[in-house]
Protein backbone atom coordinates (compact mmCIF):
# COMPACT_ATOMS: atom_id res chain seq x y z
CA UNK A 1 0.00 0.00 0.00
CA UNK A 2 2.74 2.46 0.92
CA UNK A 3 4.41 1.87 -2.46
CA UNK A 4 1.28 2.98 -4.33
CA UNK A 5 0.94 6.01 -2.03
CA UNK A 6 4.45 7.15 -2.96
CA UNK A 7 4.06 6.36 -6.69
CA UNK A 8 0.83 8.37 -6.67
CA UNK A 9 2.48 11.33 -4.94
CA UNK A 10 5.68 11.37 -7.03
CA UNK A 11 3.82 11.13 -10.34
CA UNK A 12 1.46 13.88 -9.15
CA UNK A 13 4.50 16.04 -8.36
CA UNK A 14 5.96 15.45 -11.82
CA UNK A 15 2.62 16.35 -13.42
CA UNK A 16 2.63 19.55 -11.34
CA UNK A 17 6.00 20.57 -12.77
CA UNK A 18 4.75 19.92 -16.31
CA UNK A 19 1.60 21.98 -15.77
CA UNK A 20 3.65 24.85 -14.35
CA UNK A 21 5.89 24.70 -17.43
CA UNK A 22 2.83 24.85 -19.74
CA UNK A 23 1.27 27.74 -17.78
CA UNK A 24 4.57 29.61 -17.95
CA UNK A 25 4.71 29.19 -21.73
CA UNK A 26 1.02 29.83 -22.49
CA UNK A 27 0.67 32.90 -20.26
CA UNK A 28 4.20 34.27 -20.74
CA UNK A 29 5.13 34.05 -17.06
CA UNK A 30 8.67 33.49 -15.83
CA UNK A 31 8.79 29.82 -14.85
CA UNK A 32 11.27 30.44 -12.01
CA UNK A 33 8.71 32.68 -10.28
CA UNK A 34 5.98 30.03 -10.34
CA UNK A 35 8.39 27.29 -9.25
CA UNK A 36 9.61 29.38 -6.33
CA UNK A 37 6.02 29.82 -5.09
CA UNK A 38 5.43 26.10 -5.49
CA UNK A 39 8.61 25.33 -3.54
CA UNK A 40 7.60 27.80 -0.82
CA UNK A 41 4.25 26.03 -0.57
CA UNK A 42 6.04 22.68 -0.11
CA UNK A 43 8.13 24.08 2.77
CA UNK A 44 5.10 25.71 4.44
CA UNK A 45 3.04 22.55 3.97
CA UNK A 46 5.82 20.40 5.42
CA UNK A 47 6.10 22.59 8.51
CA UNK A 48 2.32 22.52 8.96
CA UNK A 49 2.29 18.73 8.65
CA UNK A 50 4.95 18.43 11.34
CA UNK A 51 2.87 20.53 13.74
CA UNK A 52 -0.07 18.13 13.42
CA UNK A 53 1.85 14.94 12.74
CA UNK A 54 0.71 13.10 15.87
CA UNK A 55 -2.36 11.94 13.96
CA UNK A 56 -0.69 10.64 10.82
CA UNK A 57 -3.79 9.02 9.33
CA UNK A 58 -5.78 12.27 9.31
CA UNK A 59 -2.81 14.18 7.88
CA UNK A 60 -2.50 11.68 5.03
CA UNK A 61 -6.25 11.89 4.34
CA UNK A 62 -6.15 15.70 4.25
CA UNK A 63 -2.95 15.58 2.15
CA UNK A 64 -4.64 13.40 -0.47
CA UNK A 65 -7.88 15.40 -0.40
CA UNK A 66 -6.08 18.70 -0.99
CA UNK A 67 -4.07 17.09 -3.78
CA UNK A 68 -7.30 16.05 -5.49
CA UNK A 69 -9.10 19.39 -5.00
CA UNK A 70 -6.43 22.01 -5.78
CA UNK A 71 -5.93 20.92 -9.44
CA UNK A 72 -9.62 21.63 -10.05
CA UNK A 73 -9.40 25.26 -8.90
CA UNK A 74 -8.60 26.60 -12.43
CA UNK A 75 -11.69 24.75 -13.74
CA UNK A 76 -13.95 26.43 -11.16
CA UNK A 77 -12.39 29.90 -11.01
CA UNK A 78 -11.03 31.97 -13.88
CA UNK A 79 -7.30 32.47 -13.28
CA UNK A 80 -5.44 34.94 -15.46
CA UNK A 81 -3.30 37.29 -13.36
CA UNK A 82 0.25 36.67 -12.12
CA UNK A 83 -0.84 36.81 -8.46
CA UNK A 84 -3.56 34.22 -9.06
CA UNK A 85 -1.10 31.82 -10.70
CA UNK A 86 1.39 32.39 -7.88
CA UNK A 87 -1.24 31.54 -5.26
CA UNK A 88 -2.31 28.49 -7.28
CA UNK A 89 1.27 27.20 -7.37
CA UNK A 90 1.60 27.92 -3.66
CA UNK A 91 -1.52 25.81 -3.04
CA UNK A 92 -0.17 22.94 -5.17
CA UNK A 93 3.09 23.05 -3.25
CA UNK A 94 1.28 23.08 0.09
CA UNK A 95 -0.77 20.07 -1.05
CA UNK A 96 2.44 18.16 -1.76
CA UNK A 97 4.42 19.16 1.32
CA UNK A 98 1.68 18.62 3.92
CA UNK A 99 1.85 14.83 4.09
CA UNK A 100 5.00 13.83 2.22
CA UNK A 101 7.25 13.57 5.33
CA UNK A 102 4.60 11.41 7.03
CA UNK A 103 4.25 9.15 3.99
CA UNK A 104 8.02 8.73 3.67
CA UNK A 105 8.31 8.06 7.39
CA UNK A 106 5.61 5.40 7.13
CA UNK A 107 7.58 3.83 4.27
CA UNK A 108 10.72 3.83 6.43
CA UNK A 109 8.95 2.21 9.39
CA UNK A 110 7.36 -0.58 7.35
CA UNK A 111 10.21 -1.54 5.03
CA UNK A 112 13.37 -3.15 6.42
CA UNK A 113 16.56 -1.20 5.88
CA UNK A 114 18.09 -3.82 3.55
CA UNK A 115 15.07 -3.68 1.21
CA UNK A 116 14.37 0.05 1.11
CA UNK A 117 16.75 0.74 -1.77
CA UNK A 118 15.28 -1.68 -4.28
CA UNK A 119 11.70 -0.71 -3.41
CA UNK A 120 12.59 2.99 -3.68
CA UNK A 121 14.08 2.29 -7.09
CA UNK A 122 10.92 0.49 -8.19
CA UNK A 123 8.79 3.43 -6.99
CA UNK A 124 10.75 5.96 -9.06
CA UNK A 125 11.02 3.67 -12.09
CA UNK A 126 7.24 3.17 -12.17
CA UNK A 127 6.57 6.87 -11.50
CA UNK A 128 8.76 8.18 -14.33
CA UNK A 129 7.86 5.35 -16.72
CA UNK A 130 4.20 6.29 -16.33
CA UNK A 131 4.94 10.01 -16.50
CA UNK A 132 6.43 9.99 -20.00
CA UNK A 133 3.40 8.54 -21.88
CA UNK A 134 0.81 10.19 -19.62
CA UNK A 135 2.25 13.68 -20.08
CA UNK A 136 2.64 13.16 -23.83
CA UNK A 137 -0.93 11.90 -24.18
CA UNK A 138 -2.61 14.49 -21.98
CA UNK A 139 -0.67 17.41 -23.53
CA UNK A 140 -2.46 16.82 -26.83
CA UNK A 141 -5.84 17.52 -25.17
CA UNK A 142 -4.92 20.83 -23.53
CA UNK A 143 -4.88 22.25 -20.01
CA UNK A 144 -8.51 21.45 -19.14
CA UNK A 145 -7.98 17.73 -19.57
CA UNK A 146 -4.62 17.98 -17.84
CA UNK A 147 -6.20 19.66 -14.79
CA UNK A 148 -8.92 17.00 -14.67
CA UNK A 149 -6.49 14.10 -14.92
CA UNK A 150 -4.24 15.86 -12.41
CA UNK A 151 -7.01 15.79 -9.79
CA UNK A 152 -8.31 12.33 -10.71
CA UNK A 153 -4.89 10.73 -10.37
CA UNK A 154 -4.41 12.19 -6.91
CA UNK A 155 -7.88 11.00 -5.96
CA UNK A 156 -6.68 7.44 -6.50
CA UNK A 157 -4.36 8.00 -3.54
CA UNK A 158 -7.36 7.42 -1.29
CA UNK A 159 -7.42 3.72 -2.24
CA UNK A 160 -4.56 2.58 0.06
CA UNK A 161 -5.79 4.88 2.85
CA UNK A 162 -9.30 3.41 2.70
CA UNK A 163 -7.87 -0.11 2.73
CA UNK A 164 -5.87 0.81 5.83
CA UNK A 165 -8.86 2.53 7.48
CA UNK A 166 -9.69 -0.33 9.86
CA UNK A 167 -6.10 -0.67 10.94
CA UNK A 168 -5.06 2.98 10.81
CA UNK A 169 -3.37 2.69 14.17
CA UNK A 170 -0.46 1.16 12.28
CA UNK A 171 -0.11 4.53 10.57
CA UNK A 172 0.40 6.36 13.86
CA UNK A 173 3.71 7.17 15.43
CA UNK A 174 5.56 4.74 17.59
CA UNK A 175 7.47 7.14 19.80
CA UNK A 176 9.60 6.51 22.83
CA UNK A 177 8.54 8.55 25.84
CA UNK A 178 12.02 10.06 26.09
CA UNK A 179 14.53 10.09 23.28
CA UNK A 180 17.53 12.27 22.56
CA UNK A 181 19.09 12.39 19.11
CA UNK A 182 22.61 10.94 19.21
CA UNK A 183 25.34 13.47 18.44
CA UNK A 184 26.73 11.21 15.72
CA UNK A 185 23.45 11.41 13.86
CA UNK A 186 23.53 15.22 13.96
CA UNK A 187 27.03 15.20 12.46
CA UNK A 188 26.20 12.63 9.77
CA UNK A 189 22.97 14.46 8.94
CA UNK A 190 24.97 17.66 8.40
CA UNK A 191 27.60 15.91 6.28
CA UNK A 192 24.89 14.54 3.97
CA UNK A 193 22.93 17.80 3.88
CA UNK A 194 25.87 19.97 2.76
CA UNK A 195 26.63 18.15 -0.53
CA UNK A 196 22.92 17.59 -1.22
CA UNK A 197 22.20 21.29 -0.80
CA UNK A 198 25.29 22.20 -2.86
CA UNK A 199 24.17 19.90 -5.67
CA UNK A 200 20.69 21.43 -5.76
CA UNK A 201 22.05 24.98 -5.78
CA UNK A 202 24.43 24.16 -8.65
CA UNK A 203 21.76 22.22 -10.55
CA UNK A 204 19.16 25.01 -10.31
CA UNK A 205 21.54 27.79 -11.29
CA UNK A 206 23.15 25.82 -14.12
CA UNK A 207 19.71 24.71 -15.29
CA UNK A 208 18.96 28.27 -16.38
CA UNK A 209 21.94 28.19 -18.74
CA UNK A 210 21.53 24.55 -19.77
CA UNK A 211 18.00 24.95 -21.09
CA UNK A 212 18.77 28.13 -23.05
CA UNK A 213 22.06 26.79 -24.43
CA UNK A 214 20.56 23.45 -25.53
CA UNK A 215 17.53 25.14 -27.07
CA UNK A 216 19.69 27.61 -28.98
CA UNK A 217 22.49 25.27 -30.05
CA UNK A 218 20.57 22.03 -30.70
CA UNK A 219 16.89 23.03 -31.12
CA UNK A 220 16.08 19.96 -33.26
CA UNK A 221 17.56 17.60 -30.64
CA UNK A 222 16.27 19.31 -27.49
CA UNK A 223 13.24 17.03 -27.01
CA UNK A 224 15.33 13.93 -27.67
CA UNK A 225 17.91 15.02 -25.08
CA UNK A 226 15.13 15.61 -22.53
CA UNK A 227 13.63 12.20 -23.23
CA UNK A 228 17.05 10.59 -22.88
CA UNK A 229 17.46 12.30 -19.50
CA UNK A 230 14.12 10.97 -18.26
CA UNK A 231 14.81 7.43 -19.44
CA UNK A 232 18.18 7.33 -17.70
CA UNK A 233 16.66 8.90 -14.60
CA UNK A 234 14.08 6.13 -14.18
CA UNK A 235 16.50 3.34 -15.11
CA UNK A 236 19.27 4.47 -12.75
CA UNK A 237 16.86 5.20 -9.90
CA UNK A 238 15.95 1.53 -10.19
CA UNK A 239 19.57 0.37 -10.57
CA UNK A 240 20.77 2.71 -7.82
CA UNK A 241 18.20 1.31 -5.43
CA UNK A 242 19.49 -2.22 -5.93
CA UNK A 243 23.10 -1.07 -5.56
CA UNK A 244 22.25 0.78 -2.34
CA UNK A 245 20.98 -2.46 -0.82
CA UNK A 246 23.85 -4.48 -2.26
CA UNK A 247 26.99 -2.40 -1.62
CA UNK A 248 25.65 0.45 0.54
CA UNK A 249 24.45 4.03 0.23
CA UNK A 250 27.84 5.77 0.45
CA UNK A 251 29.48 4.28 -2.69
CA UNK A 252 26.40 5.02 -4.81
CA UNK A 253 26.30 8.61 -3.53
CA UNK A 254 29.98 9.13 -4.43
CA UNK A 255 29.36 7.56 -7.85
CA UNK A 256 26.48 9.98 -8.47
CA UNK A 257 28.51 13.09 -7.65
CA UNK A 258 31.49 11.84 -9.65
CA UNK A 259 29.35 11.06 -12.70
CA UNK A 260 27.67 14.46 -12.86
CA UNK A 261 30.99 16.22 -12.15
CA UNK A 262 32.60 14.46 -15.13
CA UNK A 263 29.60 15.31 -17.32
CA UNK A 264 29.92 19.04 -16.54
CA UNK A 265 33.69 18.85 -17.13
CA UNK A 266 33.10 17.36 -20.60
CA UNK A 267 30.63 20.03 -21.79
CA UNK A 268 32.86 22.78 -20.39
CA UNK A 269 35.64 21.59 -22.72
CA UNK A 270 33.51 20.88 -25.84
CA UNK A 271 30.20 22.73 -25.25
CA UNK A 272 29.13 22.65 -28.93
CA UNK A 273 29.55 18.93 -29.48
CA UNK A 274 26.24 17.11 -29.84
CA UNK A 275 27.86 13.85 -28.70
CA UNK A 276 29.04 15.58 -25.52
CA UNK A 277 25.47 16.69 -24.78
CA UNK A 278 24.12 13.18 -25.30
CA UNK A 279 26.75 12.00 -22.83
CA UNK A 280 25.77 14.80 -20.47
CA UNK A 281 22.05 13.92 -20.66
CA UNK A 282 22.84 10.27 -19.88
CA UNK A 283 25.13 11.17 -16.95
CA UNK A 284 22.76 13.86 -15.69
CA UNK A 285 19.80 11.48 -15.71
CA UNK A 286 21.89 8.72 -14.08
CA UNK A 287 23.03 11.00 -11.26
CA UNK A 288 19.54 12.31 -10.60
CA UNK A 289 18.29 8.73 -10.61
CA UNK A 290 20.80 7.82 -7.90
CA UNK A 291 20.02 10.97 -5.92
CA UNK A 292 16.23 10.58 -6.06
CA UNK A 293 16.56 7.14 -4.51
CA UNK A 294 19.22 8.09 -1.95
CA UNK A 295 18.27 11.61 -0.91
CA UNK A 296 14.47 11.49 -1.23
CA UNK A 297 13.56 8.10 0.24
CA UNK A 298 16.61 6.40 1.76
CA UNK A 299 19.27 8.25 3.68
CA UNK A 300 17.10 10.32 6.03
CA UNK A 301 15.14 7.23 7.05
CA UNK A 302 18.41 5.40 7.72
CA UNK A 303 19.60 8.22 9.97
CA UNK A 304 16.32 8.98 11.75
CA UNK A 305 16.00 7.83 15.37
CA UNK A 306 12.74 6.14 16.28
CA UNK A 307 9.82 8.56 16.20
CA UNK A 308 11.69 11.32 14.36
CA UNK A 309 11.28 10.11 10.78
CA UNK A 310 8.99 12.98 9.74
CA UNK A 311 11.42 15.62 10.97
CA UNK A 312 14.43 14.00 9.30
CA UNK A 313 12.61 13.61 5.99
CA UNK A 314 11.42 17.22 6.11
CA UNK A 315 14.91 18.56 6.83
CA UNK A 316 16.55 16.20 4.32
CA UNK A 317 14.21 17.06 1.44
CA UNK A 318 14.16 20.82 2.13
CA UNK A 319 17.35 21.57 0.08
CA UNK A 320 15.54 20.41 -3.07
CA UNK A 321 12.99 23.22 -2.65
CA UNK A 322 15.13 25.85 -0.91
CA UNK A 323 17.45 25.83 -3.94
CA UNK A 324 14.47 26.53 -6.22
CA UNK A 325 13.47 29.51 -4.07
CA UNK A 326 16.98 31.01 -4.14
CA UNK A 327 17.18 30.54 -7.92
CA UNK A 328 14.72 33.37 -8.49
CA UNK A 329 16.89 35.90 -6.64
CA UNK A 330 20.20 35.04 -8.31
CA UNK A 331 19.01 34.14 -11.81
CA UNK A 332 20.14 37.45 -13.34
CA UNK A 333 23.70 37.08 -12.03
CA UNK A 334 24.08 33.55 -13.44
CA UNK A 335 23.08 34.57 -16.95
CA UNK A 336 26.04 36.99 -17.10
CA UNK A 337 28.50 34.07 -16.94
CA UNK A 338 29.71 32.46 -20.14
CA UNK A 339 28.62 28.86 -20.67
CA UNK A 340 32.18 27.50 -20.53
CA UNK A 341 32.97 29.24 -17.23
CA UNK A 342 29.63 28.25 -15.69
CA UNK A 343 29.98 24.58 -16.64
CA UNK A 344 33.60 24.50 -15.40
CA UNK A 345 32.55 26.07 -12.10
CA UNK A 346 29.78 23.49 -11.73
CA UNK A 347 32.24 20.63 -12.31
CA UNK A 348 34.59 21.97 -9.61
CA UNK A 349 31.79 22.50 -7.06
CA UNK A 350 30.35 19.05 -7.63
CA UNK A 351 33.72 17.37 -7.19
CA UNK A 352 34.12 19.36 -3.94
CA UNK A 353 30.68 18.18 -2.83
CA UNK A 354 32.03 14.62 -2.67
CA UNK A 355 34.47 15.54 0.13
CA UNK A 356 31.95 15.54 3.05
CA UNK A 357 30.61 12.16 1.86
CA UNK A 358 34.08 10.64 2.29
CA UNK A 359 33.85 11.24 6.05
CA UNK A 360 30.40 9.77 6.69
CA UNK A 361 29.84 6.18 7.88
CA UNK A 362 27.85 3.75 5.77
CA UNK A 363 24.21 3.81 6.91
CA UNK A 364 23.42 0.31 5.63
CA UNK A 365 24.56 -1.96 8.52
CA UNK A 366 27.68 -3.96 7.64
CA UNK A 367 25.93 -7.01 9.04
CA UNK A 368 23.29 -6.76 6.30
CA UNK A 369 25.96 -6.51 3.59
CA UNK A 370 27.76 -9.56 5.00
CA UNK A 371 24.49 -11.52 5.25
CA UNK A 372 23.72 -10.76 1.61
CA UNK A 373 27.22 -11.81 0.53
CA UNK A 374 26.94 -15.02 2.56
CA UNK A 375 23.54 -15.79 1.07
CA UNK A 376 24.92 -15.26 -2.43
CA UNK A 377 27.88 -17.54 -1.66
CA UNK A 378 25.56 -20.28 -0.31
CA UNK A 379 23.38 -20.08 -3.44
CA UNK A 380 26.46 -20.45 -5.66
CA UNK A 381 27.66 -23.41 -3.57
CA UNK A 382 24.27 -25.12 -3.95
CA UNK A 383 24.38 -24.65 -7.73
CA UNK A 384 27.87 -26.17 -7.87
CA UNK A 385 26.76 -29.10 -5.72
CA UNK A 386 23.70 -29.72 -7.90
CA UNK A 387 25.86 -29.58 -11.04
CA UNK A 388 28.58 -31.93 -9.87
CA UNK A 389 26.82 -33.82 -7.09
Coordinates of C-alpha atoms in Angstrom, one line a residue, residues 23-265:
X23 CA 1.3 27.7 -17.8
X24 CA 4.6 29.6 -17.9
X25 CA 4.7 29.2 -21.7
X26 CA 1.0 29.8 -22.5
X27 CA 0.7 32.9 -20.3
X28 CA 4.2 34.3 -20.7
X29 CA 5.1 34.0 -17.1
X30 CA 8.7 33.5 -15.8
X31 CA 8.8 29.8 -14.8
X32 CA 11.3 30.4 -12.0
X33 CA 8.7 32.7 -10.3
X34 CA 6.0 30.0 -10.3
X35 CA 8.4 27.3 -9.3
X36 CA 9.6 29.4 -6.3
X37 CA 6.0 29.8 -5.1
X38 CA 5.4 26.1 -5.5
X39 CA 8.6 25.3 -3.5
X40 CA 7.6 27.8 -0.8
X41 CA 4.3 26.0 -0.6
X42 CA 6.0 22.7 -0.1
X43 CA 8.1 24.1 2.8
X44 CA 5.1 25.7 4.4
X45 CA 3.0 22.5 4.0
X46 CA 5.8 20.4 5.4
X47 CA 6.1 22.6 8.5
X48 CA 2.3 22.5 9.0
X49 CA 2.3 18.7 8.6
X50 CA 5.0 18.4 11.3
X51 CA 2.9 20.5 13.7
X52 CA -0.1 18.1 13.4
X53 CA 1.8 14.9 12.7
X54 CA 0.7 13.1 15.9
X55 CA -2.4 11.9 14.0
X56 CA -0.7 10.6 10.8
X57 CA -3.8 9.0 9.3
X58 CA -5.8 12.3 9.3
X59 CA -2.8 14.2 7.9
X60 CA -2.5 11.7 5.0
X61 CA -6.3 11.9 4.3
X62 CA -6.1 15.7 4.3
X63 CA -3.0 15.6 2.1
X64 CA -4.6 13.4 -0.5
X65 CA -7.9 15.4 -0.4
X66 CA -6.1 18.7 -1.0
X67 CA -4.1 17.1 -3.8
X68 CA -7.3 16.1 -5.5
X69 CA -9.1 19.4 -5.0
X70 CA -6.4 22.0 -5.8
X71 CA -5.9 20.9 -9.4
X72 CA -9.6 21.6 -10.1
X73 CA -9.4 25.3 -8.9
X74 CA -8.6 26.6 -12.4
X75 CA -11.7 24.7 -13.7
X76 CA -13.9 26.4 -11.2
X77 CA -12.4 29.9 -11.0
X78 CA -11.0 32.0 -13.9
X79 CA -7.3 32.5 -13.3
X80 CA -5.4 34.9 -15.5
X81 CA -3.3 37.3 -13.4
X82 CA 0.2 36.7 -12.1
X83 CA -0.8 36.8 -8.5
X84 CA -3.6 34.2 -9.1
X85 CA -1.1 31.8 -10.7
X86 CA 1.4 32.4 -7.9
X87 CA -1.2 31.5 -5.3
X88 CA -2.3 28.5 -7.3
X89 CA 1.3 27.2 -7.4
X90 CA 1.6 27.9 -3.7
X91 CA -1.5 25.8 -3.0
X92 CA -0.2 22.9 -5.2
X93 CA 3.1 23.1 -3.3
X94 CA 1.3 23.1 0.1
X95 CA -0.8 20.1 -1.1
X96 CA 2.4 18.2 -1.8
X97 CA 4.4 19.2 1.3
X98 CA 1.7 18.6 3.9
X99 CA 1.8 14.8 4.1
X100 CA 5.0 13.8 2.2
X101 CA 7.2 13.6 5.3
X102 CA 4.6 11.4 7.0
X103 CA 4.2 9.2 4.0
X104 CA 8.0 8.7 3.7
X105 CA 8.3 8.1 7.4
X106 CA 5.6 5.4 7.1
X107 CA 7.6 3.8 4.3
X108 CA 10.7 3.8 6.4
X109 CA 8.9 2.2 9.4
X110 CA 7.4 -0.6 7.4
X111 CA 10.2 -1.5 5.0
X112 CA 13.4 -3.2 6.4
X113 CA 16.6 -1.2 5.9
X114 CA 18.1 -3.8 3.6
X115 CA 15.1 -3.7 1.2
X116 CA 14.4 0.1 1.1
X117 CA 16.8 0.7 -1.8
X118 CA 15.3 -1.7 -4.3
X119 CA 11.7 -0.7 -3.4
X120 CA 12.6 3.0 -3.7
X121 CA 14.1 2.3 -7.1
X122 CA 10.9 0.5 -8.2
X123 CA 8.8 3.4 -7.0
X124 CA 10.8 6.0 -9.1
X125 CA 11.0 3.7 -12.1
X126 CA 7.2 3.2 -12.2
X127 CA 6.6 6.9 -11.5
X128 CA 8.8 8.2 -14.3
X129 CA 7.9 5.3 -16.7
X130 CA 4.2 6.3 -16.3
X131 CA 4.9 10.0 -16.5
X132 CA 6.4 10.0 -20.0
X133 CA 3.4 8.5 -21.9
X134 CA 0.8 10.2 -19.6
X135 CA 2.2 13.7 -20.1
X136 CA 2.6 13.2 -23.8
X137 CA -0.9 11.9 -24.2
X138 CA -2.6 14.5 -22.0
X139 CA -0.7 17.4 -23.5
X140 CA -2.5 16.8 -26.8
X141 CA -5.8 17.5 -25.2
X142 CA -4.9 20.8 -23.5
X143 CA -4.9 22.3 -20.0
X144 CA -8.5 21.5 -19.1
X145 CA -8.0 17.7 -19.6
X146 CA -4.6 18.0 -17.8
X147 CA -6.2 19.7 -14.8
X148 CA -8.9 17.0 -14.7
X149 CA -6.5 14.1 -14.9
X150 CA -4.2 15.9 -12.4
X151 CA -7.0 15.8 -9.8
X152 CA -8.3 12.3 -10.7
X153 CA -4.9 10.7 -10.4
X154 CA -4.4 12.2 -6.9
X155 CA -7.9 11.0 -6.0
X156 CA -6.7 7.4 -6.5
X157 CA -4.4 8.0 -3.5
X158 CA -7.4 7.4 -1.3
X159 CA -7.4 3.7 -2.2
X160 CA -4.6 2.6 0.1
X161 CA -5.8 4.9 2.9
X162 CA -9.3 3.4 2.7
X163 CA -7.9 -0.1 2.7
X164 CA -5.9 0.8 5.8
X165 CA -8.9 2.5 7.5
X166 CA -9.7 -0.3 9.9
X167 CA -6.1 -0.7 10.9
X168 CA -5.1 3.0 10.8
X169 CA -3.4 2.7 14.2
X170 CA -0.5 1.2 12.3
X171 CA -0.1 4.5 10.6
X172 CA 0.4 6.4 13.9
X173 CA 3.7 7.2 15.4
X174 CA 5.6 4.7 17.6
X175 CA 7.5 7.1 19.8
X176 CA 9.6 6.5 22.8
X177 CA 8.5 8.5 25.8
X178 CA 12.0 10.1 26.1
X179 CA 14.5 10.1 23.3
X180 CA 17.5 12.3 22.6
X181 CA 19.1 12.4 19.1
X182 CA 22.6 10.9 19.2
X183 CA 25.3 13.5 18.4
X184 CA 26.7 11.2 15.7
X185 CA 23.4 11.4 13.9
X186 CA 23.5 15.2 14.0
X187 CA 27.0 15.2 12.5
X188 CA 26.2 12.6 9.8
X189 CA 23.0 14.5 8.9
X190 CA 25.0 17.7 8.4
X191 CA 27.6 15.9 6.3
X192 CA 24.9 14.5 4.0
X193 CA 22.9 17.8 3.9
X194 CA 25.9 20.0 2.8
X195 CA 26.6 18.1 -0.5
X196 CA 22.9 17.6 -1.2
X197 CA 22.2 21.3 -0.8
X198 CA 25.3 22.2 -2.9
X199 CA 24.2 19.9 -5.7
X200 CA 20.7 21.4 -5.8
X201 CA 22.1 25.0 -5.8
X202 CA 24.4 24.2 -8.7
X203 CA 21.8 22.2 -10.5
X204 CA 19.2 25.0 -10.3
X205 CA 21.5 27.8 -11.3
X206 CA 23.1 25.8 -14.1
X207 CA 19.7 24.7 -15.3
X208 CA 19.0 28.3 -16.4
X209 CA 21.9 28.2 -18.7
X210 CA 21.5 24.5 -19.8
X211 CA 18.0 25.0 -21.1
X212 CA 18.8 28.1 -23.0
X213 CA 22.1 26.8 -24.4
X214 CA 20.6 23.5 -25.5
X215 CA 17.5 25.1 -27.1
X216 CA 19.7 27.6 -29.0
X217 CA 22.5 25.3 -30.0
X218 CA 20.6 22.0 -30.7
X219 CA 16.9 23.0 -31.1
X220 CA 16.1 20.0 -33.3
X221 CA 17.6 17.6 -30.6
X222 CA 16.3 19.3 -27.5
X223 CA 13.2 17.0 -27.0
X224 CA 15.3 13.9 -27.7
X225 CA 17.9 15.0 -25.1
X226 CA 15.1 15.6 -22.5
X227 CA 13.6 12.2 -23.2
X228 CA 17.0 10.6 -22.9
X229 CA 17.5 12.3 -19.5
X230 CA 14.1 11.0 -18.3
X231 CA 14.8 7.4 -19.4
X232 CA 18.2 7.3 -17.7
X233 CA 16.7 8.9 -14.6
X234 CA 14.1 6.1 -14.2
X235 CA 16.5 3.3 -15.1
X236 CA 19.3 4.5 -12.7
X237 CA 16.9 5.2 -9.9
X238 CA 16.0 1.5 -10.2
X239 CA 19.6 0.4 -10.6
X240 CA 20.8 2.7 -7.8
X241 CA 18.2 1.3 -5.4
X242 CA 19.5 -2.2 -5.9
X243 CA 23.1 -1.1 -5.6
X244 CA 22.2 0.8 -2.3
X245 CA 21.0 -2.5 -0.8
X246 CA 23.9 -4.5 -2.3
X247 CA 27.0 -2.4 -1.6
X248 CA 25.7 0.4 0.5
X249 CA 24.5 4.0 0.2
X250 CA 27.8 5.8 0.5
X251 CA 29.5 4.3 -2.7
X252 CA 26.4 5.0 -4.8
X253 CA 26.3 8.6 -3.5
X254 CA 30.0 9.1 -4.4
X255 CA 29.4 7.6 -7.8
X256 CA 26.5 10.0 -8.5
X257 CA 28.5 13.1 -7.6
X258 CA 31.5 11.8 -9.6
X259 CA 29.4 11.1 -12.7
X260 CA 27.7 14.5 -12.9
X261 CA 31.0 16.2 -12.2
X262 CA 32.6 14.5 -15.1
X263 CA 29.6 15.3 -17.3
X264 CA 29.9 19.0 -16.5
X265 CA 33.7 18.9 -17.1

